[in-house]
Amino acid sequence: MTSATRVLVLNSGSSSVKYQLLDMRDASRLAVGLVERIGEQTSRLKHTCLGTGESREQSGPIADHDAALKAVAGELARDGLGLDSPELAAIGHRVVHGGMFFTEPTVIDEAVLTEIERLIPVAPLHNPANLTGIRTAMALRPDLPQVAVFDTAFHTTMPEAAARYAIDPRIADRYRIRRYGFHGTSHAYVARETARLLGKDPADTNVIVLHLGNGASASAVQGGRCVETSMGMTPLEGLVMGTRSGDLDPAVIFHLARVGDMSMDEIDTLLNKRSGLFGLCGDNDMREIRRRIDEGDEEAALAFDIYIHRLKKYIGAYYAVLGRVDAVAFTAGVGENAAPVRQAAVAGLDGLGLAVDGELNAVRGGEARLISPASARVALAVVPTDEELEIATQTYELVGNRS
């Protein structure tokens, strides 16, 4: 195992960079931060050193990702945690789309970069930004292992019956059309932590994971392996989300183009950015939606009902896929914090062994916990996700095994 124990995790978006520096001896966080509005005059970098508790902000134009990462490196250096530290073992990068080519964390070289670039047509919003962050980090530390951890990798264990769409396979293969799934690092982490919470071996545990944030996805995890997930070729398929429609009859797109005279770009914007909860009621914040419901707002109530109906349908479907379910785990912003969503999602599913303990469900906290009665046949759990720790863990294990 490498003597260096620190991993820097980078998540490069189109106009932002999120980062965390972790010490893998005890998985402790040394520093966290966010650069946002890259390329604008109002760019901002917020950095916190966990060792001292000191937080710093800087505002002003940050031209590009190269400038953003150099600014991040400068903030880390001010805390004695610079990128030139011999204690830095690797940099782990979140990459959204790895297709079927990348099934596990991968040390990045030019061939890997080329393949990530080839996947841009199926991830046009994410992979270009991920690539920019990687190339900038490689330029800053060309001697350091850089590892790509893919959102899609956890879902590559799905059987073909789950991953294939029912279209001509020659066309599907030519254009890489299949169900890839996303949020994979979250689903992997939460499924494993749920088994731990139950005192069970992940290899013997079946879990339905519900990652409910502004983006939302479900997965069926059988013995630690994903066998089904709700997102498809893109993150648009599946559950009702903050601004995405989720499942939709594809003929709606033809109808909007022919009868509504909408362009493909307009339809894309409608389904990805102006649908879901936002499209239904004008809000994509579950807290605001619940406030409006409490005040008698029927539009918000209908949006919530549609959201829950889709969620409940997926729970039932994945129960059927798994055959035996040990736990249903709620995670991410809505899943971890919205007790009414958890309550409603399993209401009426007593016949499947699913029930909520009202008092336990009302408890708020940052720890993994059970919210089902002790007598419940299937455990209900709230398990805070930690995608950065999952990326750091996979990165460190790979670098350690290579040294």
CSV table of C-alpha atoms in Angstrom, one decimal:
chain,number,residue,atom,x,y,z
A,1,MET,CA,0.0,0.0,0.0
A,2,THR,CA,1.2,3.5,-0.9
A,3,SER,CA,2.6,5.5,2.1
A,4,ALA,CA,0.8,8.6,0.8
A,5,THR,CA,-2.7,8.6,2.2
A,6,ARG,CA,-4.5,11.6,0.9
A,7,VAL,CA,-6.9,11.7,-2.0
A,8,LEU,CA,-8.3,14.8,-3.6
A,9,VAL,CA,-11.7,14.3,-5.1
A,10,LEU,CA,-12.8,16.6,-8.0
A,11,ASN,CA,-16.2,16.9,-9.5
A,12,SER,CA,-16.0,19.2,-12.4
A,13,GLY,CA,-19.3,20.6,-13.8
A,14,SER,CA,-19.8,22.8,-16.8
A,15,SER,CA,-19.4,26.0,-14.6
A,16,SER,CA,-18.3,24.6,-11.3
A,17,VAL,CA,-15.8,22.5,-9.4
A,18,LYS,CA,-16.6,20.7,-6.2
A,19,TYR,CA,-13.7,19.3,-4.3
A,20,GLN,CA,-12.8,17.4,-1.1
A,21,LEU,CA,-9.4,16.4,0.3
A,22,LEU,CA,-9.6,13.2,2.4
A,23,ASP,CA,-7.1,11.3,4.5
A,24,MET,CA,-7.8,7.7,3.8
A,25,ARG,CA,-6.2,6.4,7.0
A,26,ASP,CA,-9.5,7.2,8.8
A,27,ALA,CA,-11.6,8.7,5.9
A,28,SER,CA,-11.4,12.1,7.5
A,29,ARG,CA,-12.0,15.3,5.5
A,30,LEU,CA,-9.2,17.8,5.6
A,31,ALA,CA,-10.7,20.4,3.3
A,32,VAL,CA,-13.8,20.9,1.2
A,33,GLY,CA,-14.8,23.6,-1.2
A,34,LEU,CA,-16.7,24.8,-4.3
A,35,VAL,CA,-15.9,27.0,-7.2
A,36,GLU,CA,-19.1,28.2,-8.9
A,37,ARG,CA,-20.0,30.4,-11.9
A,38,ILE,CA,-16.8,29.7,-13.7
A,39,GLY,CA,-16.4,32.0,-16.7
A,40,GLU,CA,-18.5,34.8,-15.2
A,41,GLN,CA,-17.6,38.0,-13.6
A,42,THR,CA,-19.3,36.9,-10.4
A,43,SER,CA,-17.3,33.7,-9.9
A,44,ARG,CA,-16.9,32.6,-6.3
A,45,LEU,CA,-14.7,30.1,-4.4
A,46,LYS,CA,-15.7,28.9,-1.0
A,47,HIS,CA,-13.1,26.9,0.9
A,48,THR,CA,-13.1,25.3,4.3
A,49,CYS,CA,-10.2,23.8,6.1
A,50,LEU,CA,-11.7,21.2,8.5
A,51,GLY,CA,-8.6,21.0,10.6
A,52,THR,CA,-8.8,24.6,11.7
A,53,GLY,CA,-12.4,25.2,11.0
A,54,GLU,CA,-11.5,28.3,9.0
A,55,SER,CA,-13.6,29.2,6.0
A,56,ARG,CA,-12.6,31.6,3.3
A,57,GLU,CA,-14.3,33.1,0.2
A,58,GLN,CA,-13.0,34.8,-2.8
A,59,SER,CA,-15.2,36.5,-5.4
A,60,GLY,CA,-14.4,37.9,-8.8
A,61,PRO,CA,-13.9,36.5,-12.3
A,62,ILE,CA,-12.5,33.0,-12.7
A,63,ALA,CA,-12.0,32.6,-16.4
A,64,ASP,CA,-12.0,28.8,-16.8
A,65,HIS,CA,-11.4,25.5,-15.2
A,66,ASP,CA,-7.6,25.9,-15.4
A,67,ALA,CA,-7.9,29.1,-13.3
A,68,ALA,CA,-10.4,27.5,-11.0
A,69,LEU,CA,-8.2,24.5,-10.2
A,70,LYS,CA,-5.2,26.8,-9.7
A,71,ALA,CA,-7.2,28.8,-7.3
A,72,VAL,CA,-8.2,25.6,-5.4
A,73,ALA,CA,-4.5,24.6,-5.3
A,74,GLY,CA,-3.7,28.0,-3.8
A,75,GLU,CA,-6.3,27.7,-1.1
A,76,LEU,CA,-5.1,24.2,-0.2
A,77,ALA,CA,-1.5,25.4,-0.1
A,78,ARG,CA,-2.5,28.2,2.4
A,79,ASP,CA,-3.6,25.4,4.8
A,80,GLY,CA,-0.4,23.3,4.2
A,81,LEU,CA,-2.3,20.9,2.1
A,82,GLY,CA,-1.0,21.8,-1.3
A,83,LEU,CA,-1.0,19.6,-4.4
A,84,ASP,CA,2.8,19.3,-4.2
A,85,SER,CA,2.5,17.4,-0.8
A,86,PRO,CA,4.2,14.0,-0.8
A,87,GLU,CA,1.2,12.8,1.2
A,88,LEU,CA,-1.1,13.2,-1.8
A,89,ALA,CA,-1.6,9.7,-3.2
A,90,ALA,CA,-3.9,10.5,-6.1
A,91,ILE,CA,-6.7,12.7,-7.5
A,92,GLY,CA,-10.0,11.0,-8.0
A,93,HIS,CA,-12.4,12.4,-10.7
A,94,ARG,CA,-16.1,11.9,-10.9
A,95,VAL,CA,-17.0,11.1,-14.5
A,96,VAL,CA,-20.7,10.8,-15.3
A,97,HIS,CA,-20.7,8.5,-18.3
A,98,GLY,CA,-18.4,5.5,-18.8
A,99,GLY,CA,-20.6,3.6,-21.2
A,100,MET,CA,-20.0,-0.2,-21.1
A,101,PHE,CA,-16.3,0.3,-21.6
A,102,PHE,CA,-15.6,1.3,-18.0
A,103,THR,CA,-16.9,-1.1,-15.4
A,104,GLU,CA,-14.6,-0.1,-12.5
A,105,PRO,CA,-12.4,2.8,-11.4
A,106,THR,CA,-9.6,3.4,-13.9
A,107,VAL,CA,-6.2,5.1,-13.9
A,108,ILE,CA,-6.4,7.8,-16.5
A,109,ASP,CA,-4.1,7.9,-19.6
A,110,GLU,CA,-4.6,9.2,-23.1
A,111,ALA,CA,-6.5,6.1,-24.2
A,112,VAL,CA,-9.0,6.6,-21.3
A,113,LEU,CA,-9.4,10.3,-22.2
A,114,THR,CA,-10.1,9.3,-25.8
A,115,GLU,CA,-12.8,6.9,-24.7
A,116,ILE,CA,-14.4,9.4,-22.4
A,117,GLU,CA,-14.4,11.9,-25.2
A,118,ARG,CA,-16.0,9.3,-27.5
A,119,LEU,CA,-18.9,9.1,-25.0
A,120,ILE,CA,-19.7,12.8,-25.2
A,121,PRO,CA,-22.7,12.2,-27.6
A,122,VAL,CA,-24.5,10.3,-24.9
A,123,ALA,CA,-23.4,12.7,-22.1
A,124,PRO,CA,-23.1,16.1,-23.8
A,125,LEU,CA,-23.7,18.1,-20.6
A,126,HIS,CA,-21.4,16.2,-18.3
A,127,ASN,CA,-18.5,14.5,-20.0
A,128,PRO,CA,-16.9,17.6,-21.6
A,129,ALA,CA,-16.8,19.3,-18.2
A,130,ASN,CA,-15.4,16.1,-16.6
A,131,LEU,CA,-12.7,16.0,-19.2
A,132,THR,CA,-11.7,19.6,-18.7
A,133,GLY,CA,-11.2,19.1,-15.0
A,134,ILE,CA,-9.1,16.0,-15.6
A,135,ARG,CA,-6.9,17.6,-18.2
A,136,THR,CA,-6.3,20.6,-16.0
A,137,ALA,CA,-5.5,18.4,-12.9
A,138,MET,CA,-3.1,16.3,-15.1
A,139,ALA,CA,-1.3,19.5,-16.2
A,140,LEU,CA,-0.9,20.6,-12.6
A,141,ARG,CA,0.4,17.2,-11.3
A,142,PRO,CA,1.5,15.1,-14.3
A,143,ASP,CA,3.4,12.8,-12.0
A,144,LEU,CA,0.4,11.9,-9.8
A,145,PRO,CA,-2.0,9.1,-10.5
A,146,GLN,CA,-5.4,10.4,-11.7
A,147,VAL,CA,-8.3,8.0,-11.4
A,148,ALA,CA,-11.7,8.2,-13.1
A,149,VAL,CA,-14.7,6.9,-11.1
A,150,PHE,CA,-17.7,6.5,-13.3
A,151,ASP,CA,-21.4,7.1,-12.3
A,152,THR,CA,-22.4,4.4,-14.7
A,153,ALA,CA,-19.9,1.7,-13.6
A,154,PHE,CA,-22.0,0.3,-10.7
A,155,HIS,CA,-24.9,-0.4,-13.1
A,156,THR,CA,-22.9,-2.4,-15.7
A,157,THR,CA,-23.8,-5.6,-13.8
A,158,MET,CA,-27.4,-5.3,-15.0
A,159,PRO,CA,-28.4,-8.3,-17.0
A,160,GLU,CA,-29.1,-7.7,-20.7
A,161,ALA,CA,-32.8,-8.2,-20.1
A,162,ALA,CA,-32.7,-5.1,-17.9
A,163,ALA,CA,-30.2,-3.0,-19.9
A,164,ARG,CA,-31.5,-3.5,-23.4
A,165,TYR,CA,-34.3,-1.4,-25.0
A,166,ALA,CA,-36.7,-3.3,-27.3
A,167,ILE,CA,-35.4,-1.8,-30.5
A,168,ASP,CA,-33.3,-3.3,-33.4
A,169,PRO,CA,-30.1,-4.3,-31.6
A,170,ARG,CA,-28.0,-3.4,-34.6
A,171,ILE,CA,-29.2,0.2,-34.5
A,172,ALA,CA,-28.9,0.2,-30.7
A,173,ASP,CA,-25.3,-1.0,-30.8
A,174,ARG,CA,-24.3,1.3,-33.5
A,175,TYR,CA,-25.5,4.4,-31.6
A,176,ARG,CA,-24.7,3.0,-28.0
A,177,ILE,CA,-28.4,3.0,-27.1
A,178,ARG,CA,-29.0,1.1,-23.9
A,179,ARG,CA,-29.8,1.7,-20.3
A,180,TYR,CA,-26.7,2.8,-18.4
A,181,GLY,CA,-28.0,4.3,-15.2
A,182,PHE,CA,-26.4,7.1,-13.1
A,183,HIS,CA,-25.8,8.0,-9.5
A,184,GLY,CA,-23.8,4.8,-9.3
A,185,THR,CA,-21.3,5.9,-6.6
A,186,SER,CA,-24.3,6.8,-4.4
A,187,HIS,CA,-26.2,3.6,-5.0
A,188,ALA,CA,-23.0,1.5,-4.3
A,189,TYR,CA,-22.2,3.3,-1.1
A,190,VAL,CA,-25.8,3.3,0.2
A,191,ALA,CA,-26.4,-0.3,-0.6
A,192,ARG,CA,-23.2,-1.4,1.3
A,193,GLU,CA,-24.0,0.9,4.2
A,194,THR,CA,-27.5,-0.4,4.5
A,195,ALA,CA,-26.2,-3.9,4.8
A,196,ARG,CA,-23.8,-2.8,7.5
A,197,LEU,CA,-26.7,-1.1,9.3
A,198,LEU,CA,-28.6,-4.4,9.3
A,199,GLY,CA,-25.5,-6.3,10.5
A,200,LYS,CA,-25.5,-8.3,7.3
A,201,ASP,CA,-22.9,-9.2,4.6
A,202,PRO,CA,-23.6,-7.0,1.4
A,203,ALA,CA,-23.2,-10.2,-0.6
A,204,ASP,CA,-26.3,-11.7,1.2
A,205,THR,CA,-28.4,-8.5,1.2
A,206,ASN,CA,-31.0,-7.3,-1.3
A,207,VAL,CA,-31.7,-3.6,-1.1
A,208,ILE,CA,-33.9,-1.1,-3.0
A,209,VAL,CA,-32.0,2.2,-3.0
A,210,LEU,CA,-33.9,5.4,-3.6
A,211,HIS,CA,-31.6,8.3,-4.4
A,212,LEU,CA,-34.0,11.3,-4.1
A,213,GLY,CA,-32.5,14.7,-4.8
A,214,ASN,CA,-33.2,17.2,-7.5
A,215,GLY,CA,-32.1,14.3,-9.7
A,216,ALA,CA,-33.7,11.1,-8.6
A,217,SER,CA,-33.1,7.4,-9.3
A,218,ALA,CA,-33.9,4.0,-7.9
A,219,SER,CA,-31.9,0.8,-8.1
A,220,ALA,CA,-32.4,-2.9,-7.2
A,221,VAL,CA,-29.2,-4.2,-5.6
A,222,GLN,CA,-29.0,-8.0,-5.3
A,223,GLY,CA,-26.1,-9.3,-3.2
A,224,GLY,CA,-24.1,-6.0,-3.7
A,225,ARG,CA,-24.7,-6.0,-7.5
A,226,CYS,CA,-27.0,-3.7,-9.4
A,227,VAL,CA,-29.6,-5.7,-11.4
A,228,GLU,CA,-32.0,-2.8,-12.3
A,229,THR,CA,-32.0,1.0,-12.2
A,230,SER,CA,-34.5,3.7,-13.2
A,231,MET,CA,-32.3,6.1,-15.2
A,232,GLY,CA,-31.6,5.0,-18.8
A,233,MET,CA,-29.3,6.0,-21.6
A,234,THR,CA,-29.5,9.5,-20.0
A,235,PRO,CA,-30.6,10.7,-16.6
A,236,LEU,CA,-34.0,11.7,-18.0
A,237,GLU,CA,-35.7,8.3,-17.7
A,238,GLY,CA,-37.3,7.0,-14.5
A,239,LEU,CA,-38.6,8.8,-11.4
A,240,VAL,CA,-40.2,12.3,-11.4
A,241,MET,CA,-37.4,14.7,-10.6
A,242,GLY,CA,-36.9,18.3,-9.7
A,243,THR,CA,-37.0,19.5,-13.3
A,244,ARG,CA,-36.9,16.3,-15.4
A,245,SER,CA,-40.1,14.5,-16.4
A,246,GLY,CA,-38.8,10.9,-15.9
A,247,ASP,CA,-40.7,8.2,-17.7
A,248,LEU,CA,-42.6,9.5,-20.7
A,249,ASP,CA,-44.3,7.9,-23.8
A,250,PRO,CA,-41.7,8.7,-26.5
A,251,ALA,CA,-44.6,9.5,-28.9
A,252,VAL,CA,-45.1,12.7,-26.8
A,253,ILE,CA,-41.9,14.0,-28.4
A,254,PHE,CA,-43.2,13.3,-32.0
A,255,HIS,CA,-46.5,14.9,-31.0
A,256,LEU,CA,-44.8,18.1,-29.7
A,257,ALA,CA,-42.6,18.3,-32.8
A,258,ARG,CA,-45.5,17.7,-35.3
A,259,VAL,CA,-48.4,19.4,-33.6
A,260,GLY,CA,-46.7,21.8,-31.2
A,261,ASP,CA,-44.2,22.8,-33.9
A,262,MET,CA,-41.4,22.6,-31.3
A,263,SER,CA,-37.8,22.1,-32.2
A,264,MET,CA,-35.7,19.2,-30.7
A,265,ASP,CA,-33.8,21.7,-28.6
A,266,GLU,CA,-37.1,23.2,-27.3
A,267,ILE,CA,-38.4,19.7,-26.4
A,268,ASP,CA,-35.0,18.8,-24.8
A,269,THR,CA,-35.3,21.9,-22.6
A,270,LEU,CA,-38.9,21.2,-21.7
A,271,LEU,CA,-38.3,17.6,-20.6
A,272,ASN,CA,-34.9,18.2,-18.8
A,273,LYS,CA,-35.3,21.7,-17.3
A,274,ARG,CA,-39.0,22.6,-17.2
A,275,SER,CA,-40.7,19.4,-16.3
A,276,GLY,CA,-40.9,17.2,-13.1
A,277,LEU,CA,-42.0,19.0,-10.0
A,278,PHE,CA,-41.0,22.4,-11.4
A,279,GLY,CA,-43.1,21.8,-14.5
A,280,LEU,CA,-46.1,20.6,-12.5
A,281,CYS,CA,-46.3,23.3,-9.9
A,282,GLY,CA,-43.5,25.8,-10.4
A,283,ASP,CA,-41.4,24.6,-7.6
A,284,ASN,CA,-38.7,21.9,-7.4
A,285,ASP,CA,-37.9,22.4,-3.7
A,286,MET,CA,-39.7,19.7,-1.8
A,287,ARG,CA,-39.8,21.9,1.3
A,288,GLU,CA,-41.6,24.6,-0.5
A,289,ILE,CA,-44.0,22.1,-2.1
A,290,ARG,CA,-44.9,20.7,1.3
A,291,ARG,CA,-45.4,24.2,2.7
A,292,ARG,CA,-47.8,25.0,-0.1
A,293,ILE,CA,-49.7,21.7,0.5
A,294,ASP,CA,-50.1,22.6,4.1
A,295,GLU,CA,-51.7,25.9,3.0
A,296,GLY,CA,-54.2,24.0,0.7
A,297,ASP,CA,-52.4,24.5,-2.6
A,298,GLU,CA,-54.0,21.9,-5.0
A,299,GLU,CA,-51.4,22.3,-7.7
A,300,ALA,CA,-48.6,21.5,-5.3
A,301,ALA,CA,-50.6,18.6,-3.9
A,302,LEU,CA,-51.1,17.1,-7.3
A,303,ALA,CA,-47.4,17.4,-8.1
A,304,PHE,CA,-46.6,15.6,-4.8
A,305,ASP,CA,-49.1,12.9,-5.6
A,306,ILE,CA,-47.6,12.3,-9.1
A,307,TYR,CA,-44.1,12.2,-7.6
A,308,ILE,CA,-45.2,9.6,-5.0
A,309,HIS,CA,-47.2,7.5,-7.4
A,310,ARG,CA,-44.1,7.0,-9.6
A,311,LEU,CA,-41.9,6.3,-6.7
A,312,LYS,CA,-44.3,3.7,-5.2
A,313,LYS,CA,-44.6,2.1,-8.6
A,314,TYR,CA,-40.8,1.6,-8.8
A,315,ILE,CA,-40.6,0.2,-5.3
A,316,GLY,CA,-43.2,-2.4,-6.3
A,317,ALA,CA,-41.5,-3.2,-9.5
A,318,TYR,CA,-38.1,-3.6,-7.9
A,319,TYR,CA,-39.6,-5.8,-5.2
A,320,ALA,CA,-40.7,-8.1,-8.0
A,321,VAL,CA,-37.3,-8.0,-9.7
A,322,LEU,CA,-35.5,-8.9,-6.5
A,323,GLY,CA,-38.0,-11.5,-5.2
A,324,ARG,CA,-36.7,-10.9,-1.7
A,325,VAL,CA,-36.1,-7.5,-0.2
A,326,ASP,CA,-34.2,-7.0,3.0
A,327,ALA,CA,-34.4,-3.2,3.1
A,328,VAL,CA,-35.5,-0.1,1.3
A,329,ALA,CA,-33.0,2.8,1.7
A,330,PHE,CA,-33.8,6.5,1.3
A,331,THR,CA,-30.9,8.8,0.5
A,332,ALA,CA,-29.9,12.2,-1.0
A,333,GLY,CA,-31.5,15.6,-0.1
A,334,VAL,CA,-35.1,14.6,-0.3
A,335,GLY,CA,-34.7,11.0,0.8
A,336,GLU,CA,-32.7,12.0,3.9
A,337,ASN,CA,-34.7,15.0,5.0
A,338,ALA,CA,-38.3,14.7,3.8
A,339,ALA,CA,-40.2,12.5,6.2
A,340,PRO,CA,-43.6,13.0,4.4
A,341,VAL,CA,-42.0,11.6,1.2
A,342,ARG,CA,-40.8,8.5,3.0
A,343,GLN,CA,-44.1,8.0,4.7
A,344,ALA,CA,-46.1,8.4,1.5
A,345,ALA,CA,-43.8,6.2,-0.6
A,346,VAL,CA,-44.7,3.1,1.4
A,347,ALA,CA,-48.2,3.9,2.5
A,348,GLY,CA,-50.5,1.0,1.7
A,349,LEU,CA,-47.6,-1.4,1.1
A,350,ASP,CA,-48.1,-3.3,4.3
A,351,GLY,CA,-48.7,-6.5,2.3
A,352,LEU,CA,-45.1,-6.3,1.1
A,353,GLY,CA,-43.8,-6.0,4.7
A,354,LEU,CA,-43.2,-2.2,4.4
A,355,ALA,CA,-44.2,0.1,7.2
A,356,VAL,CA,-43.0,3.3,8.8
A,357,ASP,CA,-42.6,4.0,12.5
A,358,GLY,CA,-43.9,7.6,12.7
A,359,GLU,CA,-41.7,8.6,15.6
A,360,LEU,CA,-38.5,7.2,14.1
A,361,ASN,CA,-39.4,8.7,10.7
A,362,ALA,CA,-39.7,12.2,12.3
A,363,VAL,CA,-36.2,12.1,13.7
A,364,ARG,CA,-33.7,14.3,11.8
A,365,GLY,CA,-30.0,13.5,11.9
A,366,GLY,CA,-26.9,12.8,9.9
A,367,GLU,CA,-26.5,9.2,10.9
A,368,ALA,CA,-27.7,6.1,9.1
A,369,ARG,CA,-30.8,4.9,10.9
A,370,LEU,CA,-33.9,2.6,10.7
A,371,ILE,CA,-37.3,4.1,10.5
A,372,SER,CA,-39.4,0.9,10.4
A,373,PRO,CA,-41.0,-0.9,13.4
A,374,ALA,CA,-38.8,-3.6,14.9
A,375,SER,CA,-41.4,-6.2,13.8
A,376,ALA,CA,-41.3,-5.1,10.1
A,377,ARG,CA,-40.5,-7.8,7.6
A,378,VAL,CA,-38.6,-5.4,5.5
A,379,ALA,CA,-36.3,-2.7,7.0
A,380,LEU,CA,-36.8,0.9,6.0
A,381,ALA,CA,-33.6,2.9,6.3
A,382,VAL,CA,-32.4,6.5,6.0
A,383,VAL,CA,-28.7,6.3,4.9
A,384,PRO,CA,-26.9,9.6,4.1
A,385,THR,CA,-25.0,9.2,0.9
A,386,ASP,CA,-21.3,10.1,0.6
A,387,GLU,CA,-20.3,10.0,-3.0
A,388,GLU,CA,-17.0,11.8,-2.4
A,389,LEU,CA,-16.0,9.2,0.2
A,390,GLU,CA,-16.9,6.5,-2.3
A,391,ILE,CA,-14.8,8.1,-5.0
A,392,ALA,CA,-11.9,8.5,-2.6
A,393,THR,CA,-12.2,5.0,-1.4
A,394,GLN,CA,-12.3,3.5,-4.9
A,395,THR,CA,-9.4,5.7,-6.0
A,396,TYR,CA,-7.2,4.9,-3.0
A,397,GLU,CA,-7.8,1.1,-3.3
A,398,LEU,CA,-6.9,1.2,-6.9
A,399,VAL,CA,-3.7,3.3,-6.4
A,400,GLY,CA,-2.7,1.2,-3.4
A,401,ASN,CA,-3.1,-2.1,-5.3
A,402,ARG,CA,-0.9,-0.7,-8.1
A,403,SER,CA,1.9,0.4,-5.9
